mmCIF file with all atom_site columns, C-alpha atoms and ligand atoms in Angstrom:
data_model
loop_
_atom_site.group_PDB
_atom_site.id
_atom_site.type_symbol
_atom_site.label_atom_id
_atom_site.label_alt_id
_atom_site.label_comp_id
_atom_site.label_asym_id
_atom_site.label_entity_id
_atom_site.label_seq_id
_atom_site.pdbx_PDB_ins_code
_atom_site.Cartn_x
_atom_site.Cartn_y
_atom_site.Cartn_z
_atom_site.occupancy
_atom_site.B_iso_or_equiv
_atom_site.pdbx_formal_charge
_atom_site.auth_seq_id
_atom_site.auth_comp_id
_atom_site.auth_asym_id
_atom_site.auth_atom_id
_atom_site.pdbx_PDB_model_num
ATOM   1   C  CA  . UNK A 1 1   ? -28.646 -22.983 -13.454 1.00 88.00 ? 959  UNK A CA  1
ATOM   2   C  CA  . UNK A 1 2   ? -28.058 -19.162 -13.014 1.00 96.00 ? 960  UNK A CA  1
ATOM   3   C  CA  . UNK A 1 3   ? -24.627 -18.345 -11.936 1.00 98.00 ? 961  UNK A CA  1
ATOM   4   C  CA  . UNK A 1 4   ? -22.505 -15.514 -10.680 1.00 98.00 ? 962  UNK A CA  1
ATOM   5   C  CA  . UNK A 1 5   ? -19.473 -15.426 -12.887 1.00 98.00 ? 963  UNK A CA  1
ATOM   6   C  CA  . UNK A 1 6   ? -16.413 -13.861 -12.464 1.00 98.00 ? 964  UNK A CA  1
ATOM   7   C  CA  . UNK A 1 7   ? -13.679 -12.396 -15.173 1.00 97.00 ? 965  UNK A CA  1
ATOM   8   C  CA  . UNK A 1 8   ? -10.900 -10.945 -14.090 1.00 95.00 ? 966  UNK A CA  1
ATOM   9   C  CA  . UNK A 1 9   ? -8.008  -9.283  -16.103 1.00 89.00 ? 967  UNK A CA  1
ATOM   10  C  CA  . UNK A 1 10  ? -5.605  -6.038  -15.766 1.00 86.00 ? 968  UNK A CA  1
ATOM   11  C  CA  . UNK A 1 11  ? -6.230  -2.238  -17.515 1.00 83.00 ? 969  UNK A CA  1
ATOM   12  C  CA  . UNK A 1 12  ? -6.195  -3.451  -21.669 1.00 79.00 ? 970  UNK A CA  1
ATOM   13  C  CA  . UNK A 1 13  ? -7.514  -7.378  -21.021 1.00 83.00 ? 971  UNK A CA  1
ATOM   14  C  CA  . UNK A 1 14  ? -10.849 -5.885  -22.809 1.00 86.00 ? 972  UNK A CA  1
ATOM   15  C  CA  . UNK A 1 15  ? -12.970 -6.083  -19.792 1.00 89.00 ? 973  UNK A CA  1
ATOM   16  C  CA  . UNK A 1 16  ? -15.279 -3.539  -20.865 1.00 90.00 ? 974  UNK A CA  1
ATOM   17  C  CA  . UNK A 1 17  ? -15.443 -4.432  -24.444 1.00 91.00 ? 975  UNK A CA  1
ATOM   18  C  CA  . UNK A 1 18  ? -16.364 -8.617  -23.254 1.00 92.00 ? 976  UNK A CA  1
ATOM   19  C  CA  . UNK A 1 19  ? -18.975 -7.016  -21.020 1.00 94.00 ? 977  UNK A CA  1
ATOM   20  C  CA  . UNK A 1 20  ? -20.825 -4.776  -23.931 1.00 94.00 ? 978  UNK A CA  1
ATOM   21  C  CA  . UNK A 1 21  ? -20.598 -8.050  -26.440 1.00 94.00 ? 979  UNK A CA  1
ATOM   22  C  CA  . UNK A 1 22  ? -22.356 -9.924  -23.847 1.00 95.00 ? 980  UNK A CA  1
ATOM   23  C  CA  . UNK A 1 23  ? -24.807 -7.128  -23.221 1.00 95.00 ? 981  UNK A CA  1
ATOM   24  C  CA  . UNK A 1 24  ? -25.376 -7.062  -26.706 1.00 94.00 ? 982  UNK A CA  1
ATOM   25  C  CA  . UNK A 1 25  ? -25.406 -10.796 -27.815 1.00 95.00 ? 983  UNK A CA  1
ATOM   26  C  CA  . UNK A 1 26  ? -28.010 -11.317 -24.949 1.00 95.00 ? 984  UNK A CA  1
ATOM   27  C  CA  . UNK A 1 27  ? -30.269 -8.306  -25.778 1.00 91.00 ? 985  UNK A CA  1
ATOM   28  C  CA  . UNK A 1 28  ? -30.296 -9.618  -29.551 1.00 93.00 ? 986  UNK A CA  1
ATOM   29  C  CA  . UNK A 1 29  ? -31.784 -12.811 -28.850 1.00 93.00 ? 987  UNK A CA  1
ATOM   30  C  CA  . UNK A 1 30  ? -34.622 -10.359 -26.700 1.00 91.00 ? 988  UNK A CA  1
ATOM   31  C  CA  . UNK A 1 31  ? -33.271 -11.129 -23.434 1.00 94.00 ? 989  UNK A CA  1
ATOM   32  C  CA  . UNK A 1 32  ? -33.662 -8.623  -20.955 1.00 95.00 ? 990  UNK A CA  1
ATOM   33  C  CA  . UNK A 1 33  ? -30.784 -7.290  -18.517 1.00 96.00 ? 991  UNK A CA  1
ATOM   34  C  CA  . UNK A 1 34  ? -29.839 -4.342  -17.110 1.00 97.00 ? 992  UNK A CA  1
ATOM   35  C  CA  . UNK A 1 35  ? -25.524 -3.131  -17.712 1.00 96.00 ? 993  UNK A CA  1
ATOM   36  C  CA  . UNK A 1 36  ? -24.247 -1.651  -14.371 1.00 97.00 ? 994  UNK A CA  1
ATOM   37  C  CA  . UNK A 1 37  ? -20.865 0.441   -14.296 1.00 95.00 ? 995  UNK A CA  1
ATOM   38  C  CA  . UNK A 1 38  ? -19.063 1.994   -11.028 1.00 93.00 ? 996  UNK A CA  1
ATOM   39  C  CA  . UNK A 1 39  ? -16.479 5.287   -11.331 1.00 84.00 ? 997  UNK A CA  1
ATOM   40  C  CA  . UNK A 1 40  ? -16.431 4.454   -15.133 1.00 69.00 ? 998  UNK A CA  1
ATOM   41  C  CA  . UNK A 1 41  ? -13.888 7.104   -17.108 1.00 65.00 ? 999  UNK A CA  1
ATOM   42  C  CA  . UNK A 1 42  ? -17.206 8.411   -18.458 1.00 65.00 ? 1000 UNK A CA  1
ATOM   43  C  CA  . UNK A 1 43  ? -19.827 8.202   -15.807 1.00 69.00 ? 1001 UNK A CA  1
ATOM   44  C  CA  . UNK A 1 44  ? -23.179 6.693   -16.576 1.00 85.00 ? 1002 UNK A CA  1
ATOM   45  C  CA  . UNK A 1 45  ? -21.745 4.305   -19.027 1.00 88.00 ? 1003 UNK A CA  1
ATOM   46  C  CA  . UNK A 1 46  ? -19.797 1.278   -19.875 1.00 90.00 ? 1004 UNK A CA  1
ATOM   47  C  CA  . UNK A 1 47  ? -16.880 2.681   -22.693 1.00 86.00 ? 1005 UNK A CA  1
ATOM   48  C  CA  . UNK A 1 48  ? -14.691 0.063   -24.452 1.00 85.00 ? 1006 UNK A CA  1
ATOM   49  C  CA  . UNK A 1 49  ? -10.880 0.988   -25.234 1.00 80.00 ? 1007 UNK A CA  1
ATOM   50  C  CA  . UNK A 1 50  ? -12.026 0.270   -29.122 1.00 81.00 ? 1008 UNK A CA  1
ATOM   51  C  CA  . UNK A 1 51  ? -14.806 3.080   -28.795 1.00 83.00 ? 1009 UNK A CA  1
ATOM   52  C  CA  . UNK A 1 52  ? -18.068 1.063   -28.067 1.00 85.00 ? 1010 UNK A CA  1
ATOM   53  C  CA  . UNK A 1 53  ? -20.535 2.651   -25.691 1.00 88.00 ? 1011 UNK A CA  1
ATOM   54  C  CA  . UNK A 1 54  ? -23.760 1.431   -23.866 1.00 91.00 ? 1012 UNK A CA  1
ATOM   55  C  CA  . UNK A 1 55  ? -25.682 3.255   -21.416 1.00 92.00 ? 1013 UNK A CA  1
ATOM   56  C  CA  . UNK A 1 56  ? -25.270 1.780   -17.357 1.00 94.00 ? 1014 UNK A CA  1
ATOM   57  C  CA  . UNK A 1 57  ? -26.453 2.471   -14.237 1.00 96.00 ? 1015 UNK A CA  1
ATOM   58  C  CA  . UNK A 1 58  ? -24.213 4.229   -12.244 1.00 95.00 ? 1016 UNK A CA  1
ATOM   59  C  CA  . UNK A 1 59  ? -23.712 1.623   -9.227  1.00 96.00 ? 1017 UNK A CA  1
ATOM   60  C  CA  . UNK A 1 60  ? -23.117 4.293   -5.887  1.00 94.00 ? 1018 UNK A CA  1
ATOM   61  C  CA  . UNK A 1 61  ? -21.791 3.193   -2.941  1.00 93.00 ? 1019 UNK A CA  1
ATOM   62  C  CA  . UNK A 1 62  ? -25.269 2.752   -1.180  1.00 95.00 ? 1020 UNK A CA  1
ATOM   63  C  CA  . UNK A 1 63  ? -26.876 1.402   -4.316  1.00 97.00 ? 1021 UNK A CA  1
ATOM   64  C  CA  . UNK A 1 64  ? -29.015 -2.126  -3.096  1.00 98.00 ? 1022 UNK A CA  1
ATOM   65  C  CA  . UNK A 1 65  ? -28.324 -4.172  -6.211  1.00 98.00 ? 1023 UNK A CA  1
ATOM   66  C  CA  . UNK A 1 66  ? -30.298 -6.951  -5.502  1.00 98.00 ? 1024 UNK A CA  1
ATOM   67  C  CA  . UNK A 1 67  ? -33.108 -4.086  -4.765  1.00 98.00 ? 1025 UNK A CA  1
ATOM   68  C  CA  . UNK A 1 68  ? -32.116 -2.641  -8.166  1.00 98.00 ? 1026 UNK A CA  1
ATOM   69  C  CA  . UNK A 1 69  ? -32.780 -5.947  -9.366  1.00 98.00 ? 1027 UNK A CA  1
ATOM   70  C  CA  . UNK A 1 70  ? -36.209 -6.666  -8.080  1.00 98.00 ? 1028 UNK A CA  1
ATOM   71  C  CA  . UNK A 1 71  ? -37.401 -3.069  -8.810  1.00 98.00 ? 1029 UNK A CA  1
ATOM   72  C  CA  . UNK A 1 72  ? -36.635 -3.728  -12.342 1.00 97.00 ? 1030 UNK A CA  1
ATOM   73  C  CA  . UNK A 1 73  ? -38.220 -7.121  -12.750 1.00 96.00 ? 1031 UNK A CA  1
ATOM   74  C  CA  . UNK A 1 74  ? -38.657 -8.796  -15.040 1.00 96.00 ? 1032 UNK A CA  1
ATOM   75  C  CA  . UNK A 1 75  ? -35.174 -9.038  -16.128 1.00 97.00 ? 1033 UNK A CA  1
ATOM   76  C  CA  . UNK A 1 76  ? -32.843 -12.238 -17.731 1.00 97.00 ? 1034 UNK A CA  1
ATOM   77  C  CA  . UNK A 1 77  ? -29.273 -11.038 -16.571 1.00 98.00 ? 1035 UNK A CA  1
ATOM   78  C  CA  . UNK A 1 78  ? -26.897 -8.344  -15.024 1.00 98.00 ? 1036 UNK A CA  1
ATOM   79  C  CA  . UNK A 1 79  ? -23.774 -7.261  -16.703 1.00 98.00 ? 1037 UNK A CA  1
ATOM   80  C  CA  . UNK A 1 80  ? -21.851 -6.036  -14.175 1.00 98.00 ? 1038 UNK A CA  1
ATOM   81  C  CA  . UNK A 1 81  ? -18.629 -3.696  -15.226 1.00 96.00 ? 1039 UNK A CA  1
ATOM   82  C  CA  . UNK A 1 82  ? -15.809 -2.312  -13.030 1.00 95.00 ? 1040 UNK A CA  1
ATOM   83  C  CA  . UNK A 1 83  ? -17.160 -4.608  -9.723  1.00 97.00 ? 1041 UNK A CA  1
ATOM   84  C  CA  . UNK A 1 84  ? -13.815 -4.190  -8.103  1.00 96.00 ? 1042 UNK A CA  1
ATOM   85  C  CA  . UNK A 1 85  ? -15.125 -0.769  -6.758  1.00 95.00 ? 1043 UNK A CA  1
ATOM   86  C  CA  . UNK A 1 86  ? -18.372 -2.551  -5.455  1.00 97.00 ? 1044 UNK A CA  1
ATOM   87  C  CA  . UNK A 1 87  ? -18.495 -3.289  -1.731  1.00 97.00 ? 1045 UNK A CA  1
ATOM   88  C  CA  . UNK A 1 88  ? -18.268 -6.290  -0.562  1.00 98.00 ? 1046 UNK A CA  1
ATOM   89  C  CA  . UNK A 1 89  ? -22.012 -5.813  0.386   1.00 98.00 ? 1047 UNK A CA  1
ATOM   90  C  CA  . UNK A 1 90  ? -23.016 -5.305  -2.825  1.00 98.00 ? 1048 UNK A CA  1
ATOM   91  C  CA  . UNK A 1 91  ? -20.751 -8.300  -4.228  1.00 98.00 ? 1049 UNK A CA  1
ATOM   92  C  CA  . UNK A 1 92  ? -22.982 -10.197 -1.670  1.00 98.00 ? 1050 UNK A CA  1
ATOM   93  C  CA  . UNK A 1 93  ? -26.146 -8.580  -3.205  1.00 98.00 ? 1051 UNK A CA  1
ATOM   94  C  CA  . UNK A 1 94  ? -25.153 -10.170 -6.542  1.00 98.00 ? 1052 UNK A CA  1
ATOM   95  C  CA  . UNK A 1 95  ? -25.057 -13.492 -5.073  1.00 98.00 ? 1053 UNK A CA  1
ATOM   96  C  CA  . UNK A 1 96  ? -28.183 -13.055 -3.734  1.00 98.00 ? 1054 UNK A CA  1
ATOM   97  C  CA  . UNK A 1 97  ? -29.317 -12.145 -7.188  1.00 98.00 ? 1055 UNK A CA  1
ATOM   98  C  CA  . UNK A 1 98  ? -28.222 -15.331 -8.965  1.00 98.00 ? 1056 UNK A CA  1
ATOM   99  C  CA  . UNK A 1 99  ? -29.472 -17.656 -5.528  1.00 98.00 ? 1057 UNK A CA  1
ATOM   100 C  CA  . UNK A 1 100 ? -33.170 -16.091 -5.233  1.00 98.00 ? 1058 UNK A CA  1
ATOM   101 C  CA  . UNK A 1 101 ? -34.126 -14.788 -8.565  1.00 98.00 ? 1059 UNK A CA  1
ATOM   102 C  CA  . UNK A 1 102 ? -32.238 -17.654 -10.826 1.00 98.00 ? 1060 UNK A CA  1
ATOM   103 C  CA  . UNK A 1 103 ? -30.622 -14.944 -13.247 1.00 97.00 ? 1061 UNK A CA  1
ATOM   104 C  CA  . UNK A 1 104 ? -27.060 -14.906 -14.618 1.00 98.00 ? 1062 UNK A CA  1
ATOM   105 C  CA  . UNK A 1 105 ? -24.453 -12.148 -13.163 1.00 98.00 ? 1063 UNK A CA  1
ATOM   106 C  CA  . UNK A 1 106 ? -22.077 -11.557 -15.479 1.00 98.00 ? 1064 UNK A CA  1
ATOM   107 C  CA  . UNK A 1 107 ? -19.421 -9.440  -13.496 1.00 98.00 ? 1065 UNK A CA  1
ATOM   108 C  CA  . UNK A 1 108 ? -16.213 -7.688  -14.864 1.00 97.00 ? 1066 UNK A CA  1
ATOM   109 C  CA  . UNK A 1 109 ? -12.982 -6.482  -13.038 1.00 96.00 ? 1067 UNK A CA  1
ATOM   110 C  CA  . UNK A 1 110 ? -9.377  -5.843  -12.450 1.00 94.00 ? 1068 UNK A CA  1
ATOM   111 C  CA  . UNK A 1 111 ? -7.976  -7.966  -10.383 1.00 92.00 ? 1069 UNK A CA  1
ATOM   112 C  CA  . UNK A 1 112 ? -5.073  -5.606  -8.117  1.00 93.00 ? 1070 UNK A CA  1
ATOM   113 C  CA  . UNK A 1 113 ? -4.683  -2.063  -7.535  1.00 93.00 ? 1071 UNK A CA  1
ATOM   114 C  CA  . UNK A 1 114 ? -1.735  0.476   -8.238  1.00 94.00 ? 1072 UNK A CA  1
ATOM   115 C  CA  . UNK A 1 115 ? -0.262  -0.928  -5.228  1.00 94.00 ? 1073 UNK A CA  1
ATOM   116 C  CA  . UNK A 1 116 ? -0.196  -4.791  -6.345  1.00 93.00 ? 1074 UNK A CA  1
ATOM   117 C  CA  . UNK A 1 117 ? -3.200  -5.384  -3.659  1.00 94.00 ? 1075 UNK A CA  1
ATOM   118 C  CA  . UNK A 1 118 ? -6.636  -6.952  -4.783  1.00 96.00 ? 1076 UNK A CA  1
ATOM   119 C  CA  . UNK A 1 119 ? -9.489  -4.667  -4.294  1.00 96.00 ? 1077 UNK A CA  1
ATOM   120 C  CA  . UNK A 1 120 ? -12.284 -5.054  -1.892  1.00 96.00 ? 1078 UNK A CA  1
ATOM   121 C  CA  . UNK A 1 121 ? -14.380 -5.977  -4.385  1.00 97.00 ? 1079 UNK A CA  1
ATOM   122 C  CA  . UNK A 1 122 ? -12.360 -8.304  -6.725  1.00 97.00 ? 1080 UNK A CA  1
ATOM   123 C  CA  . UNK A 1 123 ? -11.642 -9.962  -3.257  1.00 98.00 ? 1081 UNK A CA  1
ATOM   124 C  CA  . UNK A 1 124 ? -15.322 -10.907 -2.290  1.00 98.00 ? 1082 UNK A CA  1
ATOM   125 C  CA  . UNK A 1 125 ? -16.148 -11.943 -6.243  1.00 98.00 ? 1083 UNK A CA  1
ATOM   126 C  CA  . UNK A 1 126 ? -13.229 -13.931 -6.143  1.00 98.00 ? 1084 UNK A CA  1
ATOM   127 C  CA  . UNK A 1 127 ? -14.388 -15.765 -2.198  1.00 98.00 ? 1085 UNK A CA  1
ATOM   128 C  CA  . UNK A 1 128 ? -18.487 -15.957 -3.827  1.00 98.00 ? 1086 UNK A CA  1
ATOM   129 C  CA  . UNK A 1 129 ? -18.337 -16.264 -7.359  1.00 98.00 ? 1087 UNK A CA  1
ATOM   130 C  CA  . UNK A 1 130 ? -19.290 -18.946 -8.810  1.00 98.00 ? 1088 UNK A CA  1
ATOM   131 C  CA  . UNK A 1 131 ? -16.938 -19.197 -11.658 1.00 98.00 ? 1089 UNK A CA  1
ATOM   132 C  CA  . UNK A 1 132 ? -13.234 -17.399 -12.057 1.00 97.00 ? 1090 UNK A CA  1
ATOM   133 C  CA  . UNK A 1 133 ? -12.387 -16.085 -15.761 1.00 95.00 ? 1091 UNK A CA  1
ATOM   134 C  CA  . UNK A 1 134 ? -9.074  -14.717 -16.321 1.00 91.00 ? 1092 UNK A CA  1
ATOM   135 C  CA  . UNK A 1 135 ? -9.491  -12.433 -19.520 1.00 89.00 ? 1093 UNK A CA  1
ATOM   136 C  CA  . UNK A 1 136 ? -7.491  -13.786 -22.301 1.00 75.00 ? 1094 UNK A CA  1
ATOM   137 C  CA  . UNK A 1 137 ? -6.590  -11.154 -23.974 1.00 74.00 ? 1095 UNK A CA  1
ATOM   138 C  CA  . UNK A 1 138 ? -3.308  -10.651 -22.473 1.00 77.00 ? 1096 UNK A CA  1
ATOM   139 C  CA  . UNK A 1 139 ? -1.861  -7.080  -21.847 1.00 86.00 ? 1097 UNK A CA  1
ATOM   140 C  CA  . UNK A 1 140 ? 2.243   -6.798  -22.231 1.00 92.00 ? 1098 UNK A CA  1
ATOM   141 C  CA  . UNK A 1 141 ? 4.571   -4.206  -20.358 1.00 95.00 ? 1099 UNK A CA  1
ATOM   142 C  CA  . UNK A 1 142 ? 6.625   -2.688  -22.646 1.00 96.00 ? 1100 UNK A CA  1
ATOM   143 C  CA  . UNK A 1 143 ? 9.052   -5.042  -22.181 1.00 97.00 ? 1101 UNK A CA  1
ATOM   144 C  CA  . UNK A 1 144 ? 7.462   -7.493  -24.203 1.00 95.00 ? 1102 UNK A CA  1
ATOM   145 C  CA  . UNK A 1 145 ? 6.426   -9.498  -20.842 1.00 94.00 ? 1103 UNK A CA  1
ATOM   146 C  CA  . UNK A 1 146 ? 3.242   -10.009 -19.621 1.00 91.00 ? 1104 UNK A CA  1
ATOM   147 C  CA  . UNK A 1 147 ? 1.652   -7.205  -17.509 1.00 92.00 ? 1105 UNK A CA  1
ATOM   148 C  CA  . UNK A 1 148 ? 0.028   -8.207  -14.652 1.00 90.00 ? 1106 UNK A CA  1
ATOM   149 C  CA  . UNK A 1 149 ? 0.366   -4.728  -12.900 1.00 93.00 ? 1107 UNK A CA  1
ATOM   150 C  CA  . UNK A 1 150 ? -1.563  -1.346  -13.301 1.00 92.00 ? 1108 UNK A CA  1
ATOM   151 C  CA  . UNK A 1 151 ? 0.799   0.788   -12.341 1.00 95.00 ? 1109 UNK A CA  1
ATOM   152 C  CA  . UNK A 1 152 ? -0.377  4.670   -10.990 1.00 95.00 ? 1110 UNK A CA  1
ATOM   153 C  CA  . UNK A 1 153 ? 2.773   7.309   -12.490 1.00 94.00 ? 1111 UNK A CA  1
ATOM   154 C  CA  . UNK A 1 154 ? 1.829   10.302  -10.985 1.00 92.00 ? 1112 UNK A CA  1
ATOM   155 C  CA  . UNK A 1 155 ? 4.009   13.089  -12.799 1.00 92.00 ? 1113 UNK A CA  1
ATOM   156 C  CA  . UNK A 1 156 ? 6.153   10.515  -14.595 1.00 93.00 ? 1114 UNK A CA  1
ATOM   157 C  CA  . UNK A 1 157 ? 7.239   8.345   -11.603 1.00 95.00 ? 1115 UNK A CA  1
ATOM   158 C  CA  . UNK A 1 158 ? 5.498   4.509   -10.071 1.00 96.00 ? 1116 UNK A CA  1
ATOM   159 C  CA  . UNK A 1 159 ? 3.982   5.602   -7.058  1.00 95.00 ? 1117 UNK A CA  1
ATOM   160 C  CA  . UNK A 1 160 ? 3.062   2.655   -4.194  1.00 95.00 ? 1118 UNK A CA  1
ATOM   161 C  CA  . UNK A 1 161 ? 1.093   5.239   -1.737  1.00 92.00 ? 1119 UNK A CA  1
ATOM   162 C  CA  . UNK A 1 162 ? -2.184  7.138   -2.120  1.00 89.00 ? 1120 UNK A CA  1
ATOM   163 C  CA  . UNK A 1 163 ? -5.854  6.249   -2.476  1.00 84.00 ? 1121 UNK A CA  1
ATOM   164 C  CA  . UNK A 1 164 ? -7.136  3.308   -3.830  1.00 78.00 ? 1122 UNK A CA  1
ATOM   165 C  CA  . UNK A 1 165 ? -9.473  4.933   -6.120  1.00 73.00 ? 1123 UNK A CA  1
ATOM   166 C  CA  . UNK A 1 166 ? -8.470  7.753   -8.703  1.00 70.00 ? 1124 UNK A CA  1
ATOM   167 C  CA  . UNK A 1 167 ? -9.918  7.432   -11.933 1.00 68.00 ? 1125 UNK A CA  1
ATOM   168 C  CA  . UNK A 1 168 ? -6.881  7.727   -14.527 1.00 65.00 ? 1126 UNK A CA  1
ATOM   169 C  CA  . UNK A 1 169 ? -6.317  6.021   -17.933 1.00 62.00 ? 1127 UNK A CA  1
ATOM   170 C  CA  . UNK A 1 170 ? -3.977  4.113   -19.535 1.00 64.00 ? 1128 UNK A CA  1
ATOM   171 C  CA  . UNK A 1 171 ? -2.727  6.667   -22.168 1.00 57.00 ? 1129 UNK A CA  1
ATOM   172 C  CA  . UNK A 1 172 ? -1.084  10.243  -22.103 1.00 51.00 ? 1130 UNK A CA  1
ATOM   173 C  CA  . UNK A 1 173 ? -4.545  11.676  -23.104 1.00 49.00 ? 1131 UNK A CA  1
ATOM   174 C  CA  . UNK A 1 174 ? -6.708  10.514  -20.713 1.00 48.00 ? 1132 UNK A CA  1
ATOM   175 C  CA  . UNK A 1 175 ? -3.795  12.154  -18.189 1.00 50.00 ? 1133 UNK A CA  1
ATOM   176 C  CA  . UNK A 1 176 ? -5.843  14.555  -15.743 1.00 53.00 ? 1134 UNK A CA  1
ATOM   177 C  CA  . UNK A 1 177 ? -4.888  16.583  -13.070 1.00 54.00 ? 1135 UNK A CA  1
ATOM   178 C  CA  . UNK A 1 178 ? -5.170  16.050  -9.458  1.00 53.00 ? 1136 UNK A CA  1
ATOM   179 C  CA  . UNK A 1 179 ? -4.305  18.488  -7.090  1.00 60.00 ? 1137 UNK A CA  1
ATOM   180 C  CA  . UNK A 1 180 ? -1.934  19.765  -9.530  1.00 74.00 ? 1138 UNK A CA  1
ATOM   181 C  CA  . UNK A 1 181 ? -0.547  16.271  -10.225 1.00 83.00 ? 1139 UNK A CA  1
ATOM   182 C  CA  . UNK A 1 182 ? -0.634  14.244  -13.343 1.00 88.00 ? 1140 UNK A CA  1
ATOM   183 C  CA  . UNK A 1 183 ? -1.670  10.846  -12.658 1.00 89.00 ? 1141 UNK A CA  1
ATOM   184 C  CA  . UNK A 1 184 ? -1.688  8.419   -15.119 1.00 91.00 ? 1142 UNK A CA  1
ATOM   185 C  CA  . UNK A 1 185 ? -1.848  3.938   -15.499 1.00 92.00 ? 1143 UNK A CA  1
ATOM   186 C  CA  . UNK A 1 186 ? 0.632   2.058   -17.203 1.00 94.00 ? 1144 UNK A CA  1
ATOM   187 C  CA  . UNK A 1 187 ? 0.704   -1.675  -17.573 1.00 94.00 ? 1145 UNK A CA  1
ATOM   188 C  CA  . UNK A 1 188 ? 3.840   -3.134  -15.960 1.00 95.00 ? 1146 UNK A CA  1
ATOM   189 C  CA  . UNK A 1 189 ? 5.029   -6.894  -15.854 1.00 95.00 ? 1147 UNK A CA  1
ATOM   190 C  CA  . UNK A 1 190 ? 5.964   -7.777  -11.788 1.00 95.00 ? 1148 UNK A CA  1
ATOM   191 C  CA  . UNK A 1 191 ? 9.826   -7.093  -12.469 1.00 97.00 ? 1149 UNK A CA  1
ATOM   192 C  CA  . UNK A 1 192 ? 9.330   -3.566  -13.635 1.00 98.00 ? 1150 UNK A CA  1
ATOM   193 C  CA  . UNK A 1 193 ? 6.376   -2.636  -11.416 1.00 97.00 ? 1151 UNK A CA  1
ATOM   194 C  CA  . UNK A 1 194 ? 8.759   -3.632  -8.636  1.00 97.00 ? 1152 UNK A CA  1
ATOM   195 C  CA  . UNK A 1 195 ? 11.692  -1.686  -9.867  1.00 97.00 ? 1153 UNK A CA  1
ATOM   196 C  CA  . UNK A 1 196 ? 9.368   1.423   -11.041 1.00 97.00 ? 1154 UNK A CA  1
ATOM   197 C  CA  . UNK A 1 197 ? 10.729  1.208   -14.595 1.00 97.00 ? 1155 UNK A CA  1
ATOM   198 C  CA  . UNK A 1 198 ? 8.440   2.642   -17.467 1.00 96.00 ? 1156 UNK A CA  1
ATOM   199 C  CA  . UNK A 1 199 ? 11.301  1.763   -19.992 1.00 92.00 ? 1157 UNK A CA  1
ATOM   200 C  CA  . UNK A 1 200 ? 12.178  5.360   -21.240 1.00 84.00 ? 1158 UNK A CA  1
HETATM 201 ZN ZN1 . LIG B 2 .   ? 8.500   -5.500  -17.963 1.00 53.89 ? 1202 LIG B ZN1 1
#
C-alpha cells in the first residue's frame, strides 16, 4: 500500500540528510522518484548539514504537485523536503498522489516556527498524513536539554514577531542580512526559548 508519510523534527534532527538517504537508497535499487525542496538555503536543491547535495525541484507556491507528478510519469516515489512551507493545497495534492497513483510520499519538515506555532504546512501533513515520524536524532539547546524550539535571534536577541518565512541558518556563517539586520536560528529547549536565553 502506498502511503503519505510524515517526519517531523526541529533545525539539526537531520531532516534533509534522512530525505537524500532515502532518495538515494530508492534510486539504487532503480526506482524512480522525483526529490522536491521549497525556500531551501540553496535553492534548487536539497543540502544536508553534513555536506550532501542532490538536485530538487524547486516546489513554488502555485506549483500543482500532483500535476508535477502525472507530468513526470512514470515515477515510484516523491521525496518531499522542507513541506512545512507547502500550502495546505499542495499538502492535499500529495495525498492525492499516494490515493490515485499508489506511490509512496516521503515528506520532511519542521514541526513549529520561530514563534513556537506549527506551520501551515506541518499542520495539514500532520491532519492527512498517513504516518507521523518524529526524527530521532535529537537536537539539544545548549543547555544540555532537548531543543524543541528554532529560535529566530535577529542581531543577537530571541525575537517572537516578524514573518513566518526568512530563510536563516543555524550557525554564525550562514548569518545574512536583512534589511540591515542579522538574523540567525538557534535551537532552544521550551525553558530558554521562553525566557530568550542563548546561554552567553
Ligand atoms: Zn535550554
Amino acid at each position: 500500500m502506498a502511503s503519505l508519510q510524515f517526519s517531523f523534527g526541529t533545525m539539526g534532527s537531520g531532516k534533509s540528510t534522512v530525505a537524500l538517504q532515502i532518495h538515494h537508497n530508492l534510486a539504487s535499487r532503480q526506482l524512480y522518484g522525483l526529490l522536491l525542496t521549497a525556500l531551501d538555503r540553496e535553492g534548487g536543491q536539497v543540502t544536508s548539514r553534513l555536506g550532501v547535495a542532490a538536485p530538487a525541484i524547486e516546489v513554488t507556491p502555485d506549483l500543482d504537485v500532483y500535476k508535477l507528478a502525472v507530468d513526470r510519469w512514470p515515477i515510484h516515489y516523491l521525496v518531499c523536503d522542507e513541506v512545512q512551507f507547502y500550502t495546505p493545497a499542495q499538502c492535499d495534492q500529495l495525498a492525492r498522489v499516494v490515493d490515485d497513483l499508489e506511490i509512496h510520499v516521503y515528506a520532511f519538515g519542521l514541526l513549529t516556527d520561530f514563534r513556537g506555532q506549527l506551520f501551515d504546512g506541518t499542520k495539514r501533513m500532520l491532519e492527512i498524513a498517513d504516518e507521523h515520524r518524529p526524527l530521532q536524532v535529537e537536537a539539544r539547546c545548549w543547555c544540555g536539554a532537548r531543543a524543541t524550539h528554532n529560535a529566530r535571534v535577529v542581531n543577537g536577541a530571541v525575537v517572537y514577531e516578524g514573518d513566518t518565512i526568512v530563510v536563516g541558518d543555524t550557525s554564525d556563517s550562514g548569518a545574512q542580512p536583512l534589511f540591515g539586520d542579522t538574523v540567525r536560528y538557534e535551537l532552544l529547549c521550551r525553558q530558554h526559548f521562553r525566557l530568550g536565553e542563548l546561554g552567553y
